[in-house]
PDB file of C-alpha atoms and ligand atoms in Angstrom:
ATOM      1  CA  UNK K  18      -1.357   2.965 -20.807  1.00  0.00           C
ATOM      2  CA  UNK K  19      -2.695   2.792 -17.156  1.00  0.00           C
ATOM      3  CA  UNK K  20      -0.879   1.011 -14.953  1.00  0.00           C
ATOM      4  CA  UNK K  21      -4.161  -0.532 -12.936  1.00  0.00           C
ATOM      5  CA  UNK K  22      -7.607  -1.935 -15.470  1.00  0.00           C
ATOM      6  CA  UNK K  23     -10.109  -3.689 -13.675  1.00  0.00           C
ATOM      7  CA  UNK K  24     -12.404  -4.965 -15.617  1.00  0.00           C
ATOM      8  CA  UNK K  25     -15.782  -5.770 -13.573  1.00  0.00           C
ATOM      9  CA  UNK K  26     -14.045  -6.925 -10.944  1.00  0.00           C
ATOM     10  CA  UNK K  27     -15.961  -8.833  -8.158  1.00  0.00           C
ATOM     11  CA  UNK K  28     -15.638 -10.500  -4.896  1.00  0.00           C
ATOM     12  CA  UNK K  29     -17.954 -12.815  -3.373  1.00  0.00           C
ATOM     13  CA  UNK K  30     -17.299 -14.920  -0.254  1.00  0.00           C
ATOM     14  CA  UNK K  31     -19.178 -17.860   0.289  1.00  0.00           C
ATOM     15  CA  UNK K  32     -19.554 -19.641   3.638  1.00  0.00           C
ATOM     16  CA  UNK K  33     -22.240 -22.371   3.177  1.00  0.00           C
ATOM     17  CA  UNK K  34     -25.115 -20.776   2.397  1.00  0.00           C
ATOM     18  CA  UNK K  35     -24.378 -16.933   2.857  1.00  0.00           C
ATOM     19  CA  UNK K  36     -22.814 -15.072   0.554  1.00  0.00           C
ATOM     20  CA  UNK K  37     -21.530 -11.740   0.649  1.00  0.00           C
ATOM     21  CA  UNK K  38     -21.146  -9.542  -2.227  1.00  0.00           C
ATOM     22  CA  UNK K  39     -17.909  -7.836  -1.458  1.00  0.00           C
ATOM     23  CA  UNK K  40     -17.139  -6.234  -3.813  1.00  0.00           C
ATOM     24  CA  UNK K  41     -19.104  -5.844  -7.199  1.00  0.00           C
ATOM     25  CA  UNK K  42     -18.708  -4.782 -11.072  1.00  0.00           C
ATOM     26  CA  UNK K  43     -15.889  -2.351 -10.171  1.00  0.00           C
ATOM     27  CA  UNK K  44     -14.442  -0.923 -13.191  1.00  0.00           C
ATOM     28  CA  UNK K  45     -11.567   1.590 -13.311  1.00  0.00           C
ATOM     29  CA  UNK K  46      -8.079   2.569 -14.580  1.00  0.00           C
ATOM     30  CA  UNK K  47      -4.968   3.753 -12.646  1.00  0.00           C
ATOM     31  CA  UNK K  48      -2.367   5.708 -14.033  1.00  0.00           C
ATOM     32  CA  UNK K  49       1.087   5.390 -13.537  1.00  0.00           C
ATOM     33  CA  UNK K  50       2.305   8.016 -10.840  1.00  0.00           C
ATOM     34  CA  UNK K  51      -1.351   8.427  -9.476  1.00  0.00           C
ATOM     35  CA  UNK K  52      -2.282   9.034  -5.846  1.00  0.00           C
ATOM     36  CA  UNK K  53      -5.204   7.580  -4.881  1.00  0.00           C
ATOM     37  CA  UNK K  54      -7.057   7.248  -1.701  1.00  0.00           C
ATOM     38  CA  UNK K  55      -9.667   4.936  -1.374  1.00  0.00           C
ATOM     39  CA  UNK K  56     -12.627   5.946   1.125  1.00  0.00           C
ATOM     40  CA  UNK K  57     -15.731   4.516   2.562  1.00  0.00           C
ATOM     41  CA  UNK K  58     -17.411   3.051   5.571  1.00  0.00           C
ATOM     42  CA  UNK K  59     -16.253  -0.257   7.603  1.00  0.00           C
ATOM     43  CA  UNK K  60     -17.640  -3.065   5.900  1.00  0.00           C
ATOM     44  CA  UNK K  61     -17.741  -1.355   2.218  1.00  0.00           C
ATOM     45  CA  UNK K  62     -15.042  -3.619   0.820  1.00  0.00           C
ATOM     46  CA  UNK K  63     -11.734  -1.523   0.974  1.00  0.00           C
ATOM     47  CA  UNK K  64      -9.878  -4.174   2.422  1.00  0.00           C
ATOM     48  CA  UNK K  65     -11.301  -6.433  -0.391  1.00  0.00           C
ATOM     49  CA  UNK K  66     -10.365  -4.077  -3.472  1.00  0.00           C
ATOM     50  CA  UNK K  67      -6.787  -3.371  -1.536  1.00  0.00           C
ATOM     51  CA  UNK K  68      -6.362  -7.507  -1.745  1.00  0.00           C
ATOM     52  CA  UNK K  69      -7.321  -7.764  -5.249  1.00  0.00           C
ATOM     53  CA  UNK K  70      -4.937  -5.021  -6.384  1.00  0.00           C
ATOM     54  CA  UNK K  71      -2.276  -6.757  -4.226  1.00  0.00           C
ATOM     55  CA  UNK K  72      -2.951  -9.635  -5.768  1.00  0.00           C
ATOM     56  CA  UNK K  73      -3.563 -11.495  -2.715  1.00  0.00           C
ATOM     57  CA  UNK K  74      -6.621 -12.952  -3.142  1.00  0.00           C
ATOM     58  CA  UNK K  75      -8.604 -14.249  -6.152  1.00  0.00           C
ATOM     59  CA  UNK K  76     -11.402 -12.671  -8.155  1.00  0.00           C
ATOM     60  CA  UNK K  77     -14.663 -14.306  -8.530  1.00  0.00           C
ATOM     61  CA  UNK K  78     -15.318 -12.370 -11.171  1.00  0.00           C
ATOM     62  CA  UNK K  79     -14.066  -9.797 -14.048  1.00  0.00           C
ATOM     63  CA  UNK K  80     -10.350  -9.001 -13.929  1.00  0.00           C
ATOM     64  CA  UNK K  81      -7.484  -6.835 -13.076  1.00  0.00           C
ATOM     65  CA  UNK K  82      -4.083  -5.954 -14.820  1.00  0.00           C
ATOM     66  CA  UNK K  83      -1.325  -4.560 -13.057  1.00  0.00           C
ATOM     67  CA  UNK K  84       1.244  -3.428 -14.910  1.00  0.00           C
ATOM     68  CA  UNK K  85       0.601  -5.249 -18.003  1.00  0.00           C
ATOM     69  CA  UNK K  86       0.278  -8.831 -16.098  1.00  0.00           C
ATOM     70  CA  UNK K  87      -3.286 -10.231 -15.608  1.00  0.00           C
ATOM     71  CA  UNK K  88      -2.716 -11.769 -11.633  1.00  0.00           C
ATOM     72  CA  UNK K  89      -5.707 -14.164 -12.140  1.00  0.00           C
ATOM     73  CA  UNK K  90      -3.800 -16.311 -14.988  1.00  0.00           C
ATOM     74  CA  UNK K  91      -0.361 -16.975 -12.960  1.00  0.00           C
ATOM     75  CA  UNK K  92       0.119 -19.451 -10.467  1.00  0.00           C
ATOM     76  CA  UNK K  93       0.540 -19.104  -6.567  1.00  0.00           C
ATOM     77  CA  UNK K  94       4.161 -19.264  -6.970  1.00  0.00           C
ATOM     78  CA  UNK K  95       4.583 -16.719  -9.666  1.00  0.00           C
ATOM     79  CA  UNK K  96       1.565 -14.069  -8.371  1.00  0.00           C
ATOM     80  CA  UNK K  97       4.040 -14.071  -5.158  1.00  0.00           C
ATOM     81  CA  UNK K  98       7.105 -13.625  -7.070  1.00  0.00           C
ATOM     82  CA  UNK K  99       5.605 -10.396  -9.331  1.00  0.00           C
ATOM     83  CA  UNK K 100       3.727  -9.295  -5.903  1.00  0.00           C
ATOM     84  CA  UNK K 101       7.147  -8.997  -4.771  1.00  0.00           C
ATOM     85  CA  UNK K 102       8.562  -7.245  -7.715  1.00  0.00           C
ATOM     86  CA  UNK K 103       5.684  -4.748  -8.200  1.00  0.00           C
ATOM     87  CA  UNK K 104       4.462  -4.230  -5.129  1.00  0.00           C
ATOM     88  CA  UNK K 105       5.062  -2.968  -2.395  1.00  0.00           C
ATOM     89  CA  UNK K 106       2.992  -2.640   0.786  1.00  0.00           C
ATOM     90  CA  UNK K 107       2.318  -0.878   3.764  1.00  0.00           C
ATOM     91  CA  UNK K 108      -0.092  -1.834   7.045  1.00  0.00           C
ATOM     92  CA  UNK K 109      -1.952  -0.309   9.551  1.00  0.00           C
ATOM     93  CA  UNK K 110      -0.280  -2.917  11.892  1.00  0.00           C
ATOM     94  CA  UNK K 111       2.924  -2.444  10.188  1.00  0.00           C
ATOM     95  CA  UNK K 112       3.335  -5.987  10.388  1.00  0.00           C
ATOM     96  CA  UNK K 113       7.535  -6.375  10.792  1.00  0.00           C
ATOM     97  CA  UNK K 114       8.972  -9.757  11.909  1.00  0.00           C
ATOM     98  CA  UNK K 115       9.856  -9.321  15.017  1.00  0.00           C
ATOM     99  CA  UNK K 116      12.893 -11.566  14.826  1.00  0.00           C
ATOM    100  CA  UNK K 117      14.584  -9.537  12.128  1.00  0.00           C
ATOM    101  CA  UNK K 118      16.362  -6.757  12.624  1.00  0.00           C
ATOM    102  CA  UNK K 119      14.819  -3.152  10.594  1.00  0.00           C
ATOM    103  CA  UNK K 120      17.585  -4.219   8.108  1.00  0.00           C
ATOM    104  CA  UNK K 121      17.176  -7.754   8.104  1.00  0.00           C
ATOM    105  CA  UNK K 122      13.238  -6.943   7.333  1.00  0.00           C
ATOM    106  CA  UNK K 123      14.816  -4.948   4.728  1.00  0.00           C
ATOM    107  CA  UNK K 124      16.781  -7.220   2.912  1.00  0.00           C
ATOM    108  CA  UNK K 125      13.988 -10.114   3.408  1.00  0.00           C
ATOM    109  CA  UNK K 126      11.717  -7.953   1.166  1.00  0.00           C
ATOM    110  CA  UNK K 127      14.445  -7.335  -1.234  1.00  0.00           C
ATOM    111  CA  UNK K 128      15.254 -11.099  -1.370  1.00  0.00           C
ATOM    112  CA  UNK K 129      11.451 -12.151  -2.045  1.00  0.00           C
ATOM    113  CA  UNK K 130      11.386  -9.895  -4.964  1.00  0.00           C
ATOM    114  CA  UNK K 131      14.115 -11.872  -6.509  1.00  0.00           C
ATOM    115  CA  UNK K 132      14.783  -9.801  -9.271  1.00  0.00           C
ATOM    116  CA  UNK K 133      18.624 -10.762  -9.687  1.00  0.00           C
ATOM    117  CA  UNK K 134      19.991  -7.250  -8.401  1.00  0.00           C
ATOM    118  CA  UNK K 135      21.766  -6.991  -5.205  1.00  0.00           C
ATOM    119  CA  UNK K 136      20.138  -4.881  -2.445  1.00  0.00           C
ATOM    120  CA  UNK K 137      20.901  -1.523  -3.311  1.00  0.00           C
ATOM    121  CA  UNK K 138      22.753  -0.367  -0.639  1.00  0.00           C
ATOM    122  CA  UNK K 139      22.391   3.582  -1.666  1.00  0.00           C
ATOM    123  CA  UNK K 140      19.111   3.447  -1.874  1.00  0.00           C
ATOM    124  CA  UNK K 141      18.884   1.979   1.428  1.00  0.00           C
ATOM    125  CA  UNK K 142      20.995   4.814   3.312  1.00  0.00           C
ATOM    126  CA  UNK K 143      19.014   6.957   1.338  1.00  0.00           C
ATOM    127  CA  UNK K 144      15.536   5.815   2.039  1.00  0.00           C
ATOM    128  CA  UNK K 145      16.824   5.283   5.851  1.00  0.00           C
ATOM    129  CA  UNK K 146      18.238   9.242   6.047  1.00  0.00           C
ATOM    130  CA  UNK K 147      15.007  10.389   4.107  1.00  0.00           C
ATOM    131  CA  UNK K 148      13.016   8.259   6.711  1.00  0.00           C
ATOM    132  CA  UNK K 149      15.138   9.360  10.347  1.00  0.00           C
ATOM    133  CA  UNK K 150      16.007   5.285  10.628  1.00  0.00           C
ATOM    134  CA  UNK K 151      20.036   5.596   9.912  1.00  0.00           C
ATOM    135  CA  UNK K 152      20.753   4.964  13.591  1.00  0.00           C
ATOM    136  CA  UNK K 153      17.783   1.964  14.060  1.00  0.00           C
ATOM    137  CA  UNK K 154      18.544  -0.509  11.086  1.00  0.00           C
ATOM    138  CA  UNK K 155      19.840  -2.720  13.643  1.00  0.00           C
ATOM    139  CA  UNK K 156      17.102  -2.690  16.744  1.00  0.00           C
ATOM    140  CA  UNK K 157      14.564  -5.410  16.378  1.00  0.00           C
ATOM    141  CA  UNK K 158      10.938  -3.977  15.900  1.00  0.00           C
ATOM    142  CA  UNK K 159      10.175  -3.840  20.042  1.00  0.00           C
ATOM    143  CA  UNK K 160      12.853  -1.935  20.225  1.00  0.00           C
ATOM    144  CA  UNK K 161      11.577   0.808  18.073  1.00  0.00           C
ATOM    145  CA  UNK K 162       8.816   3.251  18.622  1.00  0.00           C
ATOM    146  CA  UNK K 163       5.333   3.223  16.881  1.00  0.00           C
ATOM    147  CA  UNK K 164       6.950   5.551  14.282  1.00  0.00           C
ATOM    148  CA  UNK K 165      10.088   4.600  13.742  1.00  0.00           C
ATOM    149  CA  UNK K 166       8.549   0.740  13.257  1.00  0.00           C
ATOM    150  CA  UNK K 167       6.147   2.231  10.651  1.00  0.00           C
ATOM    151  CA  UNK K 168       9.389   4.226   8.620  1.00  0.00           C
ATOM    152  CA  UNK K 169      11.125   0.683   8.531  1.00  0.00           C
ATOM    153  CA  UNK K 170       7.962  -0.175   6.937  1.00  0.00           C
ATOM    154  CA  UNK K 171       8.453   2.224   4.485  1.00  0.00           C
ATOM    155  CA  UNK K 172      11.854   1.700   3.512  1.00  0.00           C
ATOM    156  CA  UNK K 173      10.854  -2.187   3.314  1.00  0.00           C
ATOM    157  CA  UNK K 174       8.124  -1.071   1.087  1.00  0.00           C
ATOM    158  CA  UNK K 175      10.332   1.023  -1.376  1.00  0.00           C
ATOM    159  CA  UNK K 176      14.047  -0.976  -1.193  1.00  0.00           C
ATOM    160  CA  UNK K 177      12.378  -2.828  -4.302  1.00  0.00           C
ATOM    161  CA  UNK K 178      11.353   0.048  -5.988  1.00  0.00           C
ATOM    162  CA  UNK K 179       7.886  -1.061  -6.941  1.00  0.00           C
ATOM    163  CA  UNK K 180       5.946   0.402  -9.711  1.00  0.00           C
ATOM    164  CA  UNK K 181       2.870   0.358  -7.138  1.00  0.00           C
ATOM    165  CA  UNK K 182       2.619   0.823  -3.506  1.00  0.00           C
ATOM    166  CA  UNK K 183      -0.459  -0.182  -1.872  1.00  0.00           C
ATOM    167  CA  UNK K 184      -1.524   0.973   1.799  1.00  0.00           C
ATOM    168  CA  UNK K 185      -3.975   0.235   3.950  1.00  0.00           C
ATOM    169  CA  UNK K 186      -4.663   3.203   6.941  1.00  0.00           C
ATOM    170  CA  UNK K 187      -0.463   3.893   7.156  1.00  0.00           C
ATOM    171  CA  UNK K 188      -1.235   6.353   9.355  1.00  0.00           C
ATOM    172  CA  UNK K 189      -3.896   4.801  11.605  1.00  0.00           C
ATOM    173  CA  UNK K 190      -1.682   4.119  14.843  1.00  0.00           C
ATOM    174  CA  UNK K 191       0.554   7.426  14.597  1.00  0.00           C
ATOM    175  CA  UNK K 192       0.660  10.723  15.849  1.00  0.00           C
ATOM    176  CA  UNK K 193       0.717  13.830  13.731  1.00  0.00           C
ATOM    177  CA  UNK K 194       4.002  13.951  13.259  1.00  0.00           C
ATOM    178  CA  UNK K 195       4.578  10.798  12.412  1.00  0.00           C
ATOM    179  CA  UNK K 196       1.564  10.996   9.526  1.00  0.00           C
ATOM    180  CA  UNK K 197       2.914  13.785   7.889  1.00  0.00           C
ATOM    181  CA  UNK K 198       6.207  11.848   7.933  1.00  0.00           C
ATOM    182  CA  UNK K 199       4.507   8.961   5.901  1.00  0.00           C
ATOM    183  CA  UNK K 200       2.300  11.172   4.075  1.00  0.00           C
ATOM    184  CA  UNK K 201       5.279  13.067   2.685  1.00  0.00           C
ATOM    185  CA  UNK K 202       7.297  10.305   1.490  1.00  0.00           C
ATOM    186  CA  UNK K 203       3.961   8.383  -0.250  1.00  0.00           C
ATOM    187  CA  UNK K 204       3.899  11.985  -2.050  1.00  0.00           C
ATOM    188  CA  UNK K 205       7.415  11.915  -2.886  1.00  0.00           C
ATOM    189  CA  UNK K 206       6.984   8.472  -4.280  1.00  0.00           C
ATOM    190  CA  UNK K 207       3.826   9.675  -6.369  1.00  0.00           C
ATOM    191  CA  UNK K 208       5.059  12.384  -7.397  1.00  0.00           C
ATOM    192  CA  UNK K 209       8.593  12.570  -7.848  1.00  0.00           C
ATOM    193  CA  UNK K 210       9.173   8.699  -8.622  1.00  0.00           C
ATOM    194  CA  UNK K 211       6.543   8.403 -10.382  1.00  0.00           C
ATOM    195  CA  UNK K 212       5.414   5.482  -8.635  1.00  0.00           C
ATOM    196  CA  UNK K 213       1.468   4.480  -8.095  1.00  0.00           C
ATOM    197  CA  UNK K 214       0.172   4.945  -5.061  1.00  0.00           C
ATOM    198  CA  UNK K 215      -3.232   3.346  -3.320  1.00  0.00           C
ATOM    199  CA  UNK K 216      -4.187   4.358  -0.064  1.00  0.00           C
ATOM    200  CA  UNK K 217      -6.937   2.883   2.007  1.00  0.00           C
ATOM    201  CA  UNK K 218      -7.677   6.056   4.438  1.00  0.00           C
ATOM    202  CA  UNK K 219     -10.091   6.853   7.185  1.00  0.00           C
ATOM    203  CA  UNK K 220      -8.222  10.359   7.769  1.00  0.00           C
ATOM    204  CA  UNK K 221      -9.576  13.390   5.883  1.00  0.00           C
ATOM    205  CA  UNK K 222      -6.211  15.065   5.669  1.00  0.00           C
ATOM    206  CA  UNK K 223      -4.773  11.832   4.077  1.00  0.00           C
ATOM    207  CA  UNK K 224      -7.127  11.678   1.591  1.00  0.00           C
ATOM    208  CA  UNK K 225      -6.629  15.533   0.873  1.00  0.00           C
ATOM    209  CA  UNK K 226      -3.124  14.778   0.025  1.00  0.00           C
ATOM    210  CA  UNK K 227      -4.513  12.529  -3.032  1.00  0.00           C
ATOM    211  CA  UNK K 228      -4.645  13.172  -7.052  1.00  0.00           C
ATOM    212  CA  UNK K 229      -8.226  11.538  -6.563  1.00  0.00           C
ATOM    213  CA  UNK K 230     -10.071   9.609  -4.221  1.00  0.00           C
ATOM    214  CA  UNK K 231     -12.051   6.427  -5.117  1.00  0.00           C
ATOM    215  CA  UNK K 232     -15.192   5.905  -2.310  1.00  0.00           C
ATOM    216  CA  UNK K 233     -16.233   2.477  -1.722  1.00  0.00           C
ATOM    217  CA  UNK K 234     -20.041   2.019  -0.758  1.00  0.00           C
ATOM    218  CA  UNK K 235     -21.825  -1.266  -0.019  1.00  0.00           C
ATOM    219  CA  UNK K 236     -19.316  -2.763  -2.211  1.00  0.00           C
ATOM    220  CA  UNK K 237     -19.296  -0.149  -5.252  1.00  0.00           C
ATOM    221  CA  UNK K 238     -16.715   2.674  -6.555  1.00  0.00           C
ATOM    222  CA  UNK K 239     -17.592   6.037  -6.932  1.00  0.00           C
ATOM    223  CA  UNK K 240     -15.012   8.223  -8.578  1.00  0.00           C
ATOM    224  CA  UNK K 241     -14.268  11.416  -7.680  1.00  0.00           C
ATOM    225  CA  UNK K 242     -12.020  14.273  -7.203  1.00  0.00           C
ATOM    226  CA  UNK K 243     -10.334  15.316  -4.289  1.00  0.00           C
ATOM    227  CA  UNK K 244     -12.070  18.423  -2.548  1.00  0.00           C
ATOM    228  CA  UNK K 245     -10.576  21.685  -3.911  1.00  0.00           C
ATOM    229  CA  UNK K 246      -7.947  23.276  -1.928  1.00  0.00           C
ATOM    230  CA  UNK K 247      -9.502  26.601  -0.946  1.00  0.00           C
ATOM    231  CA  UNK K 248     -12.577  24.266   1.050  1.00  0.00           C
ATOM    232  CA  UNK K 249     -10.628  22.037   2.925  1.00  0.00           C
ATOM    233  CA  UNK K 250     -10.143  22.707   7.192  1.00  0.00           C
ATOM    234  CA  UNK K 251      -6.494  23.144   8.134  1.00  0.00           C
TER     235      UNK K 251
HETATM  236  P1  ADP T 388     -13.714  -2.732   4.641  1.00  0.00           P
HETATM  237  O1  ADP T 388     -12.269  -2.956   4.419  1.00  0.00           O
HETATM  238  O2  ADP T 388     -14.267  -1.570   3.903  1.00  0.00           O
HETATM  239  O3  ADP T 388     -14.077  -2.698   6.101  1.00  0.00           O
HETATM  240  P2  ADP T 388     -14.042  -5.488   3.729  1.00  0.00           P
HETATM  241  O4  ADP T 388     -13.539  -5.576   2.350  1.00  0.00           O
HETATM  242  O5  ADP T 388     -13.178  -6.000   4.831  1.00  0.00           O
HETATM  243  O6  ADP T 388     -14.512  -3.982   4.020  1.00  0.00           O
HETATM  244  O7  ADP T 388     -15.434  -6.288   3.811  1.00  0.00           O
HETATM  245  C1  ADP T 388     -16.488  -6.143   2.861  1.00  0.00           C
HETATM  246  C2  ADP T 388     -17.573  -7.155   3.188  1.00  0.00           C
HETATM  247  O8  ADP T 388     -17.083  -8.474   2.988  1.00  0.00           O
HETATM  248  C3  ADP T 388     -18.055  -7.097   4.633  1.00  0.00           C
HETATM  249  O9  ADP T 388     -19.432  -7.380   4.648  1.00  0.00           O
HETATM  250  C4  ADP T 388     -17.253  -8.203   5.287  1.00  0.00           C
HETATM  251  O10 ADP T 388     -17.961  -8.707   6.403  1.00  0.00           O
HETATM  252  C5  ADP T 388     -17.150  -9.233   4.187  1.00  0.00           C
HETATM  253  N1  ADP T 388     -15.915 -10.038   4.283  1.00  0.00           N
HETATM  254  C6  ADP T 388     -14.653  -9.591   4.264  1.00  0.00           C
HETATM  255  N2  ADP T 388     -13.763 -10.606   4.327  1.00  0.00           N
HETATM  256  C7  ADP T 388     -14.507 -11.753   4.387  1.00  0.00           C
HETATM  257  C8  ADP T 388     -14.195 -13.145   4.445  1.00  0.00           C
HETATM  258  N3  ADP T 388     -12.911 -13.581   4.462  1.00  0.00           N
HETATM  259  N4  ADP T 388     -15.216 -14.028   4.496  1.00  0.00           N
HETATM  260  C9  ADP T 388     -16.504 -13.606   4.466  1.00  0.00           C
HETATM  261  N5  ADP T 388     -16.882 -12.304   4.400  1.00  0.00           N
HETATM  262  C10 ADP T 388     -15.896 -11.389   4.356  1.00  0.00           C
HETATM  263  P1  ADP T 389       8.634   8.413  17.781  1.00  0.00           P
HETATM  264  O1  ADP T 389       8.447   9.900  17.897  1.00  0.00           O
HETATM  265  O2  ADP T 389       9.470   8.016  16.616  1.00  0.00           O
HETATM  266  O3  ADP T 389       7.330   7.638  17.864  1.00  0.00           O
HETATM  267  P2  ADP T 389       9.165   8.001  20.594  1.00  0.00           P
HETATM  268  O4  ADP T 389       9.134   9.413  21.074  1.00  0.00           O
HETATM  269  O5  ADP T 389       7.991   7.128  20.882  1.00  0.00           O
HETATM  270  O6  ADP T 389       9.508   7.965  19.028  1.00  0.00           O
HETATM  271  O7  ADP T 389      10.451   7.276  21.150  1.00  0.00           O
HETATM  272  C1  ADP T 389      11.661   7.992  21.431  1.00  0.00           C
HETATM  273  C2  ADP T 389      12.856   7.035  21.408  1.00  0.00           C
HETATM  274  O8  ADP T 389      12.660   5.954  22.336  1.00  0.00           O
HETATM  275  C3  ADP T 389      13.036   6.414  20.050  1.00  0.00           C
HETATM  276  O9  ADP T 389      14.396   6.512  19.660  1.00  0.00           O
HETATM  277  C4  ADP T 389      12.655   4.979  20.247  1.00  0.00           C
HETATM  278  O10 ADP T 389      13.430   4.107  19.451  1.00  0.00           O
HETATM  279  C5  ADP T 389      12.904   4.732  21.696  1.00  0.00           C
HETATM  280  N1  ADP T 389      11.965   3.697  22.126  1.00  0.00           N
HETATM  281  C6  ADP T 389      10.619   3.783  22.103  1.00  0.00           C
HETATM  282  N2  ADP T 389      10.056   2.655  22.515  1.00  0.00           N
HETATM  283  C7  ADP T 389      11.073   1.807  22.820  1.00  0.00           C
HETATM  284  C8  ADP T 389      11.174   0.448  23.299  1.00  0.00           C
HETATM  285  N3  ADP T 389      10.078  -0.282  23.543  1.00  0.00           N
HETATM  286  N4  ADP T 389      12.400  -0.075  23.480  1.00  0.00           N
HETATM  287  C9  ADP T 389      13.489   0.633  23.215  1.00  0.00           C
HETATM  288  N5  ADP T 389      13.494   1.917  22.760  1.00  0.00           N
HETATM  289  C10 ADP T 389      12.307   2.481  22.570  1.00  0.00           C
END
């Protein structure tokens, strides 16, 4: 079965009087082990659709399973527990605390998860070689570089080994180098993990990378796949 259904899922926000139709009637499935990159102009409700999947905000309308648990029935308490277990994100901003430690951001995200298993510490020197980090788990976040505080993001991201990894514009404050770096190991998570993978993207060569791309327009999904190989500008 897939691992994402919504079901005409909506978002409307209301402030007094105006209301804006974020997101509307957007019906789709997600498999397991999928790359997708979602595309479409500022405004079209990317950010709205990423929140939904994350389960970060509410619906106000239709519905949306992720990985066999409907978000919109749980409480607060328990939508942040299974966020924690099945999900696991990545920002633009990459959004670290800066009074942690890259380890100690680590092991927070591990903790929140709360799934009873002690932080896997092989999987953390692994993640850590994969991501060039091994000698930076112990600088705070202003002590690392634009990259390196993004690969800390990553490893946070993937210490739980969530079924889904959602991320919004990963690669919007790096260098090329840096994107392939995080384009590789979202790839290597999609495809040899098997885990899902949404991508919010502005940058044609990230969306390349993708099984399929999902364009966001005025609020509505438009399916399609990504542009044959032979067409694409390297
Ligand atoms: P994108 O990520 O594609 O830029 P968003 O999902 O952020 O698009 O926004 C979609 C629409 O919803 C826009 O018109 C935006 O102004 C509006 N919007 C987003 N967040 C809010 C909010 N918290 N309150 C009111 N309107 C919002
Ligand atoms: P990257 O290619 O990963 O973005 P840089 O070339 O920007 O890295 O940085 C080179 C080295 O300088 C890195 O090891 C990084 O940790 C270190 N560095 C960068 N910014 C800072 C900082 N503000 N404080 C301490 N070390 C830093």
């Amino acid at each position: 079965p897939p691992i994402i259904v919504a079901q005409q899922l909506g978002k409307t926000y209301r402030s007094g009087k105006i209301e804006t139709h974020a997101l509307r009637d957007a019906t789709f499935t997600i498999d397991r082990g999928e790359f997708v990159a979602i595309v479409g102009p500022s405004g079209s409700g990317k950010s709205t659709l990423f929140y939904l999947l994350g389960g970060l905000t509410r619906a106000t309308g239709g519905s949306v399973t992720i990985d066999g648990v409907d978000f919109s029935s749980l409480s607060d308490a328990e939508r942040t527990r299974k966020r924690g277990q099945k999900i696991g994100f990545i920002f633009q901003r990459f959004n670290l605390l800066p009074t942690l430690t890259a380890r100690g951001n680590v092991e927070l995200a591990h903790s929140i998860a709360d799934n009873g298993q002690p932080l896997d510490q092989n999987l953390l020197h692994h993640l850590a070689e994969l991501l060039r980090i091994e000698n930076r788990l112990d600088n705070r976040p202003s002590e690392l570089s634009g990259g390196e505080q993004q690969r800390v993001a990553i490893a946070r991201a993937l210490i739980t080994r969530p079924a889904i990894i959602l991320a919004d514009e990963p690669t919007g404050n790096l260098d090329t180098e840096n994107s392939e770096t995080v384009l590789e190991m979202l790839r290597h998570a999609s495809k040899e993990m098997g885990q899902t993978v949404l991508m919010i993207t502005h940058n044609p060569e990230a969306a390349a990378i993708a099984d399929r791309i999902l364009y966001v327009r005025d609020g509505r999904l438009h399916d399609a796949p990504p542009p044959p190989r032979e067409s694409r500008k390297s």
